[in-house]
mmCIF file of C-alpha atoms and ligand atoms in Angstrom:
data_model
loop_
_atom_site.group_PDB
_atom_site.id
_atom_site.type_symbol
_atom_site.label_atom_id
_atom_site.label_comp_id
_atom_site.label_asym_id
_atom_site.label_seq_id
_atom_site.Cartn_x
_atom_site.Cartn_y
_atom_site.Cartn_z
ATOM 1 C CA UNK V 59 28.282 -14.868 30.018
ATOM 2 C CA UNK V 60 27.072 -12.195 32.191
ATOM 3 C CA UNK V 61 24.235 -9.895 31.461
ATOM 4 C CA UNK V 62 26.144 -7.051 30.373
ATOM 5 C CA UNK V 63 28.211 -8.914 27.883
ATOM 6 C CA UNK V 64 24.701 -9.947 25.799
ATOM 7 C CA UNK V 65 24.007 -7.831 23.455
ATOM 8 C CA UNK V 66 21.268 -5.023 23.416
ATOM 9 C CA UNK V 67 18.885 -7.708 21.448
ATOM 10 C CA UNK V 68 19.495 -10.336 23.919
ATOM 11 C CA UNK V 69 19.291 -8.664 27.211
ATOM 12 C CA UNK V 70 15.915 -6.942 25.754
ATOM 13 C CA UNK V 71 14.584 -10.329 25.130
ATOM 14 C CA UNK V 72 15.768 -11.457 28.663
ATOM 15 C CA UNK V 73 14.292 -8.847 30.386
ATOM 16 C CA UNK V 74 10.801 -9.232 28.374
ATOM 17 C CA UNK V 75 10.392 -13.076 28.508
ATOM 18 C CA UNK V 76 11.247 -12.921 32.293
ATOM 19 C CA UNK V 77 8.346 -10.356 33.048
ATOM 20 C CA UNK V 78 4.724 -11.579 33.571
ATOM 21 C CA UNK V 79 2.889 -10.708 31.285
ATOM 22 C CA UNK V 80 5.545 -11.768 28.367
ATOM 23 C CA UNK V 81 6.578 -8.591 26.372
ATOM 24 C CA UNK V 82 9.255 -7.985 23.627
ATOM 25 C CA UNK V 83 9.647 -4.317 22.268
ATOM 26 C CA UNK V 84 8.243 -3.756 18.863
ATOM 27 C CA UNK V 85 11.796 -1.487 17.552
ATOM 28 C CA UNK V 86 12.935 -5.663 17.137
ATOM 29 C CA UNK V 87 10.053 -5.976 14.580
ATOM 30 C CA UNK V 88 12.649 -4.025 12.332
ATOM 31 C CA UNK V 89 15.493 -6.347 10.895
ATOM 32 C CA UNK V 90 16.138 -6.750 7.221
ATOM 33 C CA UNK V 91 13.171 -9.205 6.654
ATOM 34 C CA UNK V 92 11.006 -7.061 9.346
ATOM 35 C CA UNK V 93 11.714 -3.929 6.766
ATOM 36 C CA UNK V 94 10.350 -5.993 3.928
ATOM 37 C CA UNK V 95 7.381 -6.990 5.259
ATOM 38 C CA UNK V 96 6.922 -3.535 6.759
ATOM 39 C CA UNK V 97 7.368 -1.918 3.534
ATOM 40 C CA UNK V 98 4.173 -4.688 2.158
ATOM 41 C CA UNK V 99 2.296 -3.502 5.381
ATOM 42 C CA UNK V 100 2.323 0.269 4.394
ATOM 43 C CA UNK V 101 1.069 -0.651 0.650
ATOM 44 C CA UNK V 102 -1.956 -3.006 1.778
ATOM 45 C CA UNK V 103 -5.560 -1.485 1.559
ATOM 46 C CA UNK V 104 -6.298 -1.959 4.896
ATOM 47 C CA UNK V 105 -3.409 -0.026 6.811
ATOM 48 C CA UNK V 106 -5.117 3.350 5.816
ATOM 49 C CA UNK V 107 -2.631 4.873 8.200
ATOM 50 C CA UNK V 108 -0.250 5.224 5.398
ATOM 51 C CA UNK V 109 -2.783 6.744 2.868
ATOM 52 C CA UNK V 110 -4.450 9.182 5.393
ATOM 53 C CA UNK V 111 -0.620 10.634 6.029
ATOM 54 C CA UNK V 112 0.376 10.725 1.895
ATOM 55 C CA UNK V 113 -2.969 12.808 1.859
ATOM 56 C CA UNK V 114 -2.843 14.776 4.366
ATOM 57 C CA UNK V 115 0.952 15.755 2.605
ATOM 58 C CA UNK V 116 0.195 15.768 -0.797
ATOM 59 C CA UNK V 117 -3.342 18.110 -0.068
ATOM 60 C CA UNK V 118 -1.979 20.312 2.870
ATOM 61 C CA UNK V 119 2.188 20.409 1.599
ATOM 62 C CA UNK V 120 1.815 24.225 1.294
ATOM 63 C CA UNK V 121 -0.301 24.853 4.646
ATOM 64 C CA UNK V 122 2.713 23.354 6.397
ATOM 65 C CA UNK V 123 5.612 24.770 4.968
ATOM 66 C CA UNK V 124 3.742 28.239 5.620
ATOM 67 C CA UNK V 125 3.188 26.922 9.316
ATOM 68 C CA UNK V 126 6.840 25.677 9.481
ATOM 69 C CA UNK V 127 7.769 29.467 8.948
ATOM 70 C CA UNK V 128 11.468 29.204 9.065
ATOM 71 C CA UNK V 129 13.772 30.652 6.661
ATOM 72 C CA UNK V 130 16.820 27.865 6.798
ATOM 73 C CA UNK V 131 16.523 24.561 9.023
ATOM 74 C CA UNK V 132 17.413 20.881 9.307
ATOM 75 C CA UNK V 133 14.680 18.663 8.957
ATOM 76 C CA UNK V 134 15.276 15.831 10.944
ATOM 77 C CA UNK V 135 13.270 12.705 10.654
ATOM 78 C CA UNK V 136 12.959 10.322 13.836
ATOM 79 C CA UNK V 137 12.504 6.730 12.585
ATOM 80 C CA UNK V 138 12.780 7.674 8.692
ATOM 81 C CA UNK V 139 12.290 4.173 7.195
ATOM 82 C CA UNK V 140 11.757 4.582 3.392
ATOM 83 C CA UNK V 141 10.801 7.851 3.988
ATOM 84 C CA UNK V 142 8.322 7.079 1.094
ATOM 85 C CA UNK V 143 5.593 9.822 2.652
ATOM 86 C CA UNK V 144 8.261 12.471 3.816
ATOM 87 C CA UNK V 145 9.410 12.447 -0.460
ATOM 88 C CA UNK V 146 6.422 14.641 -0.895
ATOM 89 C CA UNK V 147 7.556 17.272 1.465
ATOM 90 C CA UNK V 148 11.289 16.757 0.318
ATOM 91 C CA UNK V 149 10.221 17.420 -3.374
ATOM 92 C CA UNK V 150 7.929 20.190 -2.258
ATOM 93 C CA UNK V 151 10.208 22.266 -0.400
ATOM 94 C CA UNK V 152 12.909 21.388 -2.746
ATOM 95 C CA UNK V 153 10.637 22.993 -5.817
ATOM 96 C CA UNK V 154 9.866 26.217 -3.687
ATOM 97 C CA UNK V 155 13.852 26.862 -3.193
ATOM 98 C CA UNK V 156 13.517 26.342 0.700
ATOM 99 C CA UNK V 157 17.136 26.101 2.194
ATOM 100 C CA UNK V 158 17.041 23.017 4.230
ATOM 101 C CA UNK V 159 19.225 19.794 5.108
ATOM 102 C CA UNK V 160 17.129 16.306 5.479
ATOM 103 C CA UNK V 161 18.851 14.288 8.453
ATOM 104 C CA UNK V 162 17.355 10.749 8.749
ATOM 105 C CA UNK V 163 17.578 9.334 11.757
ATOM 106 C CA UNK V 164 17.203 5.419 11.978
ATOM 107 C CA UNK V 165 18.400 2.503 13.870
ATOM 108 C CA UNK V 166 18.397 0.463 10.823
ATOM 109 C CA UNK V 167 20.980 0.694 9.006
ATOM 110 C CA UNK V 168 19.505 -1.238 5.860
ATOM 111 C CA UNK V 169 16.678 1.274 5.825
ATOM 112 C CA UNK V 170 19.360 4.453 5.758
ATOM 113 C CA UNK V 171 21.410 2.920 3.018
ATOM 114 C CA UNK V 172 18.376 2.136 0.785
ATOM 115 C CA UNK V 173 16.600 5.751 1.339
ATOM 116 C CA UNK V 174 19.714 7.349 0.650
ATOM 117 C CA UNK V 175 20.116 5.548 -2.517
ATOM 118 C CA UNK V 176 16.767 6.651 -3.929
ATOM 119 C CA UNK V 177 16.894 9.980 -2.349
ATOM 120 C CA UNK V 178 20.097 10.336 -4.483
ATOM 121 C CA UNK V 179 17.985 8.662 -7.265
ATOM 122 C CA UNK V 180 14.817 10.759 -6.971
ATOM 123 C CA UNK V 181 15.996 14.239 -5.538
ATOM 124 C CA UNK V 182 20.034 14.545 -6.438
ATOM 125 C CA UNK V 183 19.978 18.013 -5.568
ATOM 126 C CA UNK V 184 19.036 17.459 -2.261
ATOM 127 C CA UNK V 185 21.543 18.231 0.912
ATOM 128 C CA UNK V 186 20.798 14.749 2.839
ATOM 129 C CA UNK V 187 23.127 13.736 6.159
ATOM 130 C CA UNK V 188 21.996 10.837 6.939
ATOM 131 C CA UNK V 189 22.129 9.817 10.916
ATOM 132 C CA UNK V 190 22.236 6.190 12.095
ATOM 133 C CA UNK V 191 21.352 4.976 15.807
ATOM 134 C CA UNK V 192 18.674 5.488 18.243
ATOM 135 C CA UNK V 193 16.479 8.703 18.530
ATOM 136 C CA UNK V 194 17.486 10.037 21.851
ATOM 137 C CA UNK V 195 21.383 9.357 21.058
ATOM 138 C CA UNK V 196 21.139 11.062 17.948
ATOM 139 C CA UNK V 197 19.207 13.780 19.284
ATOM 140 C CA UNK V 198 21.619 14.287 22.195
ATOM 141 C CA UNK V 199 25.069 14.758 19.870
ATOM 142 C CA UNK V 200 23.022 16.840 17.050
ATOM 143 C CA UNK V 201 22.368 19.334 20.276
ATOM 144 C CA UNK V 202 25.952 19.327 21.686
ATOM 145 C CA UNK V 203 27.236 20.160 17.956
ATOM 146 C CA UNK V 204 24.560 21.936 15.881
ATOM 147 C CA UNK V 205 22.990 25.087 16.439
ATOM 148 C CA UNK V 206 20.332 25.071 13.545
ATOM 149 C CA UNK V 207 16.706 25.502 13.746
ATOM 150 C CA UNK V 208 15.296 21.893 13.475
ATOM 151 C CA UNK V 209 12.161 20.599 12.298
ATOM 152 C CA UNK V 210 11.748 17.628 13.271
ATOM 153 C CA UNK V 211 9.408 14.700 11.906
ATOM 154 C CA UNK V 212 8.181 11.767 13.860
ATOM 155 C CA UNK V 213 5.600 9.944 11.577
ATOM 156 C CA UNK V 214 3.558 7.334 10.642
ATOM 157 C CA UNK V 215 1.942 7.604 14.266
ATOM 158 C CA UNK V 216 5.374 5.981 15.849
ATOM 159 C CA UNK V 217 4.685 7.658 19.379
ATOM 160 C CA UNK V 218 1.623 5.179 19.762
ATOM 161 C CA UNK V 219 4.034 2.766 20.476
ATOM 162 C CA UNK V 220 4.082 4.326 23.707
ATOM 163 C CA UNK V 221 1.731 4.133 26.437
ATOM 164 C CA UNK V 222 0.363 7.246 27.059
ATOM 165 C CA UNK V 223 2.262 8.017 29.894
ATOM 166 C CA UNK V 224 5.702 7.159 28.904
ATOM 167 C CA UNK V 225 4.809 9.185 25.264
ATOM 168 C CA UNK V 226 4.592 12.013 27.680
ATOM 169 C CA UNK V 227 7.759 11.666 29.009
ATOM 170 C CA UNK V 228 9.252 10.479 25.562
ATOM 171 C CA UNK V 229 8.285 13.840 24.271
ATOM 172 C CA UNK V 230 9.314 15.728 27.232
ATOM 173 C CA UNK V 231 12.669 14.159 26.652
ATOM 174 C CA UNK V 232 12.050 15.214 23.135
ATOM 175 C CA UNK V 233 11.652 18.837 23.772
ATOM 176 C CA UNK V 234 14.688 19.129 25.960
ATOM 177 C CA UNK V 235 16.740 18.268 23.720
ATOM 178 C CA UNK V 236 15.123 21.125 20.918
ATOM 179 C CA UNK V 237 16.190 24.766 21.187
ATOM 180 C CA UNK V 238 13.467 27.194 21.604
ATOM 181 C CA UNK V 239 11.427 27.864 18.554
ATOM 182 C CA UNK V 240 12.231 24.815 17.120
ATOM 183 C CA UNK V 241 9.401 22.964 15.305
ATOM 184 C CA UNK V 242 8.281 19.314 15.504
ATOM 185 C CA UNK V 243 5.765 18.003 12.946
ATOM 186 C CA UNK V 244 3.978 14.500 14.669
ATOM 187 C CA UNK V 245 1.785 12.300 13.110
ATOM 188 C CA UNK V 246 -1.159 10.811 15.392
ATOM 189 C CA UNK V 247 -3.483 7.653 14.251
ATOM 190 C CA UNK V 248 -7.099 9.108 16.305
ATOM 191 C CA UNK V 249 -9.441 6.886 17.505
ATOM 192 C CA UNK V 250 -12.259 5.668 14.635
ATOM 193 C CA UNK V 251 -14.577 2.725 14.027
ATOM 194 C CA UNK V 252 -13.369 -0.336 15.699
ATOM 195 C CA UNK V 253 -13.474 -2.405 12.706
ATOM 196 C CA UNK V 254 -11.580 -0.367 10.389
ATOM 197 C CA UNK V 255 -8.335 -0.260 13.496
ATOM 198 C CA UNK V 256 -8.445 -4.113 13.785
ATOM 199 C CA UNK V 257 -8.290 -5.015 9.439
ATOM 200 C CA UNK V 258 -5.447 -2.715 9.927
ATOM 201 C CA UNK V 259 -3.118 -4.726 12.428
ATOM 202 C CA UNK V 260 -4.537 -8.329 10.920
ATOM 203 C CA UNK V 261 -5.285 -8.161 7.486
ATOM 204 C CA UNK V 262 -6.931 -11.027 5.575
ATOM 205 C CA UNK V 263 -3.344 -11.292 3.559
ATOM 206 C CA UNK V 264 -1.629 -12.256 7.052
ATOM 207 C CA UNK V 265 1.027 -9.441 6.033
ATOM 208 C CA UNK V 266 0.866 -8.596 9.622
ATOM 209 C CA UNK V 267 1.022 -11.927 10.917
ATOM 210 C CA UNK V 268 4.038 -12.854 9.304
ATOM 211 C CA UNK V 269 5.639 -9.479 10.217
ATOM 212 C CA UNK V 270 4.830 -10.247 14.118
ATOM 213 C CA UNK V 271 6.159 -13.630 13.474
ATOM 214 C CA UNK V 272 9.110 -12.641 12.308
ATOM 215 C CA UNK V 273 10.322 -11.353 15.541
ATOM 216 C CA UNK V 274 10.663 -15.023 16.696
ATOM 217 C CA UNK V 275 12.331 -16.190 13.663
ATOM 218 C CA UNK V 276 15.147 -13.194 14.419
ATOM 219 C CA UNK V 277 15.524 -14.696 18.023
ATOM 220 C CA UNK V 278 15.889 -18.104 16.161
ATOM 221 C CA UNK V 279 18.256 -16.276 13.560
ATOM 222 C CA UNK V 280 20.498 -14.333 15.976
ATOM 223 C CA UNK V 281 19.993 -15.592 19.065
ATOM 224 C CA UNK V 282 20.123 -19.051 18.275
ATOM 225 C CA UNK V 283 16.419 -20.220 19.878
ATOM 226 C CA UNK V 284 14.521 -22.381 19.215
ATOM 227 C CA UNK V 285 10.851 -21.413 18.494
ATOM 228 C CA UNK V 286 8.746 -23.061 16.158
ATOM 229 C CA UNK V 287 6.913 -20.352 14.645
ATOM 230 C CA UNK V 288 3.555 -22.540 13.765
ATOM 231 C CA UNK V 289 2.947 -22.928 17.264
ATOM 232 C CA UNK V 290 2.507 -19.512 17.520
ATOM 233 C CA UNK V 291 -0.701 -16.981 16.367
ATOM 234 C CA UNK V 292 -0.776 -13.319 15.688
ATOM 235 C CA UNK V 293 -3.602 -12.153 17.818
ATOM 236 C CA UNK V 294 -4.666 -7.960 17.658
ATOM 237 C CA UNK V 295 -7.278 -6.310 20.030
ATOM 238 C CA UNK V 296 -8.038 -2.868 20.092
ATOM 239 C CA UNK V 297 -10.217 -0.898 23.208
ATOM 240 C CA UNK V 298 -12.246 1.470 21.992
ATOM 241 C CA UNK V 299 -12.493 3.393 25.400
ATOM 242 C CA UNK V 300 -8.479 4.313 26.074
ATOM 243 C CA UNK V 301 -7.422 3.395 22.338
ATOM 244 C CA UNK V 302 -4.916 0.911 23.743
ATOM 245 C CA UNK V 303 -4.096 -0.781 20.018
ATOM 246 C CA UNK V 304 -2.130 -4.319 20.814
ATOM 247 C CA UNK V 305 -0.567 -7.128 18.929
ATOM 248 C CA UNK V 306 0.309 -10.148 20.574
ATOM 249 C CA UNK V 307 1.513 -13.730 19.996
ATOM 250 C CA UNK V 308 -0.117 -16.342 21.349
ATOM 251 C CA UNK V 309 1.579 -19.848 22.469
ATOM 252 C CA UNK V 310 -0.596 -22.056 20.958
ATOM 253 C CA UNK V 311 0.208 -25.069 23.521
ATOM 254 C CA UNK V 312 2.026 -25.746 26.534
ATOM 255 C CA UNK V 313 5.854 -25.594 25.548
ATOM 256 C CA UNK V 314 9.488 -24.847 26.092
ATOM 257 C CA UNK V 315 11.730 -23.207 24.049
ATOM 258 C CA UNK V 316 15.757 -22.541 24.519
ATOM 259 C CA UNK V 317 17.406 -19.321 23.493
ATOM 260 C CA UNK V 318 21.885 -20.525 23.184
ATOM 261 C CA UNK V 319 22.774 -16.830 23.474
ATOM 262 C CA UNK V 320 21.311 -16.819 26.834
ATOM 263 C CA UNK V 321 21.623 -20.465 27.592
ATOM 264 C CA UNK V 322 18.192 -20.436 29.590
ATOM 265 C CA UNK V 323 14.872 -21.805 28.342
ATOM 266 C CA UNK V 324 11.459 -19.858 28.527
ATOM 267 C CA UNK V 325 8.235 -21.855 29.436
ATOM 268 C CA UNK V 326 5.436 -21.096 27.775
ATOM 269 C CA UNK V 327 1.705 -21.863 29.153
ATOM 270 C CA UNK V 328 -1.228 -23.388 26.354
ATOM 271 C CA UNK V 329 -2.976 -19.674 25.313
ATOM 272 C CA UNK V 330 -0.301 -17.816 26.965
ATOM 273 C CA UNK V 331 0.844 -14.411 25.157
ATOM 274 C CA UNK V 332 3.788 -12.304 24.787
ATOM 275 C CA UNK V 333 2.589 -8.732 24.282
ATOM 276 C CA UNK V 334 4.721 -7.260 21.346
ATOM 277 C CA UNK V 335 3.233 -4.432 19.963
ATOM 278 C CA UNK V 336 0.889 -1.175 21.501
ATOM 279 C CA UNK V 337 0.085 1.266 18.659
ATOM 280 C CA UNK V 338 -2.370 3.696 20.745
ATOM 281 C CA UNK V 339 -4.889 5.748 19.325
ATOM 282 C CA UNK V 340 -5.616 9.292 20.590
ATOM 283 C CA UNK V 341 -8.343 12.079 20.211
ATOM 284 C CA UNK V 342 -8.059 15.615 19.248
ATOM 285 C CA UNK V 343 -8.180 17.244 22.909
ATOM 286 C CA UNK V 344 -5.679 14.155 24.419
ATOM 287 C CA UNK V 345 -3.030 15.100 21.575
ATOM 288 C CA UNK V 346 -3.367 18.613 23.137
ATOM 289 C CA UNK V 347 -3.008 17.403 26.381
ATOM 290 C CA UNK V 348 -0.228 15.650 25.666
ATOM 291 C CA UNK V 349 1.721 18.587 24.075
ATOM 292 C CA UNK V 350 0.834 20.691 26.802
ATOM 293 C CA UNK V 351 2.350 18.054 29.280
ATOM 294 C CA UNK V 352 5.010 17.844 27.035
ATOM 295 C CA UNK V 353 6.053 21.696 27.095
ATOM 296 C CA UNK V 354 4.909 22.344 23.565
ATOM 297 C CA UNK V 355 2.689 24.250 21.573
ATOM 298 C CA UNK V 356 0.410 23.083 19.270
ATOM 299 C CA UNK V 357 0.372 25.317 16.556
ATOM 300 C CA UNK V 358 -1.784 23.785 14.193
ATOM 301 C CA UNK V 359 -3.354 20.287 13.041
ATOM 302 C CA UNK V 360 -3.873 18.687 9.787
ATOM 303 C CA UNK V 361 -5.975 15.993 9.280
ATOM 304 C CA UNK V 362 -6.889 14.139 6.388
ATOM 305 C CA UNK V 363 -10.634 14.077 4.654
ATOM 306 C CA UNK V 364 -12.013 11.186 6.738
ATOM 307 C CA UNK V 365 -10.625 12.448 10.217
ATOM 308 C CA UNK V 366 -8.662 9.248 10.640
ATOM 309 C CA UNK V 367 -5.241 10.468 10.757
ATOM 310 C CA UNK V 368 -3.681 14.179 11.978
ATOM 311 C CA UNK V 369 -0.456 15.110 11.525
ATOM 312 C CA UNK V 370 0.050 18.136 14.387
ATOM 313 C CA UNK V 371 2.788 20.485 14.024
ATOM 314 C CA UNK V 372 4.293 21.595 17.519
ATOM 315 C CA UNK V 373 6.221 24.703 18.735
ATOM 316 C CA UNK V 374 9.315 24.467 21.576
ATOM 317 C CA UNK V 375 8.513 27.609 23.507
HETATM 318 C C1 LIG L 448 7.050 2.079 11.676
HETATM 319 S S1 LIG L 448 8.533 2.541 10.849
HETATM 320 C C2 LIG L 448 7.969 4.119 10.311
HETATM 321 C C3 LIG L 448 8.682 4.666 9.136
HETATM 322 C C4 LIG L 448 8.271 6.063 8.727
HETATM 323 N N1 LIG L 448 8.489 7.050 9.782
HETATM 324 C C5 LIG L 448 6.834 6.119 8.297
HETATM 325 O O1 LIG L 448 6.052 6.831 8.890
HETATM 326 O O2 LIG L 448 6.503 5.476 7.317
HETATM 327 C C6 LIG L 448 9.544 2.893 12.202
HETATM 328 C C7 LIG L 448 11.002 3.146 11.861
HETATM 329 O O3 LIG L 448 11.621 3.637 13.063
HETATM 330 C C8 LIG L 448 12.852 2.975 13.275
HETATM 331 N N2 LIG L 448 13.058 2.943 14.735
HETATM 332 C C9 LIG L 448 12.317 2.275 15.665
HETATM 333 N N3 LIG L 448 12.781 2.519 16.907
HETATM 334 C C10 LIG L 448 13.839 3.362 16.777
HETATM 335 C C11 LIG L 448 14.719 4.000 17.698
HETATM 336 N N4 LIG L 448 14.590 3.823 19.014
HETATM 337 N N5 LIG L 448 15.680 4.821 17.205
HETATM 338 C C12 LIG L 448 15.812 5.029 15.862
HETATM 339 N N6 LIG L 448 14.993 4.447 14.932
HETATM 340 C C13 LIG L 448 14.017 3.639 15.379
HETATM 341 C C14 LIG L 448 12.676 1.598 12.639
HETATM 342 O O4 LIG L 448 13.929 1.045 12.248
HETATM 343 C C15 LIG L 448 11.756 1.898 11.449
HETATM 344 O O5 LIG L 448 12.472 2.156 10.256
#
């Protein structure tokens, strides 16, 4: 089979467990069981991420409608999962008459199928259109076709999955494909006490553990390898000077394993790691910087009581 026959999965998993140091993109994390376990990570005590951003909605839901400022838009959420937070706003603007259209955007098709359900559950009045695939494709045919003024939501601090650089030119990418004046609300997990980051990304539970994990049980589900998960540990670090957050998982021993839809095994050294997760951490004045370098402006910032978590709401000039 040659490479471009493989699918996306497989040629991503290629590419990563060819490269030195290991790496496998975290968007895999995300098949049906990876949604599960996700959904059990955003309800734990320790992942205060989730909290800080139902706060900062359920306290501040009127500050940002009146900062959003438009009359009649799309809201259009990048990476909508459950969309369990983003209800609050829904049911907000819904009860103060606003005229808007929610457009998920996911590459999970489980996930759109299940928020849709309880959307139509929860909020029946509300105009939904859902849109499945990745952000960038989405945003692309949404420009070509549809002239509305879009707010759009990225959450639950998503963009630290990028390194700092290519979040730069993710949002860059972003903003060219916005029409002047249109809004983007992004939520931002800012640097804190070490401790509290790391119970986050390994809590005591293993919730996390076993949704890292699960990444090489879906190469042994649909790529038929061969890993034996026990060999393997969920290790997290986090550096308090650039805010690099990491997850990795660590080869336990010396081994081999053999992936059939790419009919090549991958050695593995004792200790060695694949790097499968970065979930960076950022301080007021980077955010900025990174808006500015971006081509936006900040218009304003809500954080939650304990400073742990901003959500910053953006202008396309
Ligand atoms: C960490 S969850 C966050 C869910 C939600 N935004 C929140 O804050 O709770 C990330 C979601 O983004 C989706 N996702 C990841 N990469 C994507 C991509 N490139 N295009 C579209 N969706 C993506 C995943 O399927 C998953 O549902």
């Amino acid at each position: 089979m040659t490479t471009a026959e493989l699918s996306a999965f497989a040629r991503d998993v290629l590419h990563g467990l060819s490269k030195t140091p290991k790496q496998l993109p975290s968007m895999y994390f995300y098949d049906e069981q990876g949604d599960q376990l996700f959904q059990r990570i955003m309800h734990m005590p320790e992942y205060y991420l989730m909290n800080c951003e139902l706060d900062i909605f359920e306290q501040q839901k009127a500050q940002i409608l009146n900062a959003i400022g438009l009359e009649h838009f799309h809201l259009l959420e990048l990476g909508a999962g459950d969309g369990y937070k983003t209800r609050v706003l829904l049911r907000y603007f819904m009860e103060q008459s606003v005229d808007f259209e929610y457009q998920p955007v996911d590459i999970s098709p489980n996930v759109l199928l299940e928020l849709e359900q309880r959307l139509r559950e929860e909020l029946p009045e509300l105009k939904v259109h859902s849109l499945p695939g990745d952000y960038f494709k989405v945003l692309h045919e949404v420009k070509e076709t549809d002239a509305t003024p879009k707010v759009v939501l990225f959450l639950g601090a998503n963009i630290g999955n990028y390194p700092q650089k290519r979040a730069a030119a993710f949002l860059r990418h972003l903003q060219d494909e916005l029409n002047p004046g249109d809004k983007l609300l992004i939520g931002f997990d800012l640097k804190k006490d070490p401790d509290v980051i790391l119970c986050a990304y390994n809590d005591p539970a293993g919730i996390t553990a076993a949704f890292n994990l699960n990444l090489l049980e879906r190469m042994n589900r649909e790529l038929g390898a061969n890993f034996n998960v026990q060999d393997f540990r969920h290790w997290e670090s986090y550096d308090p000077v650039t805010g690099a957050t990491r997850s990795f998982l660590v080869s336990e021993k010396a081994q081999h394993v053999f992936i059939k839809a790419l009919n090549r095994s991958f050695h593995f050294d004792a200790w060695e790691a694949i790097n499968v997760e970065l979930s960076q951490k950022y301080s007021l004045p980077e955010i900025e910087s990174l808006a500015r370098e971006a081509g936006f402006q900040v218009e304003q910032h809500f954080t939650d009581d304990q400073g742990y978590f901003v959500d910053s709401l953006w202008c396309k000039v």
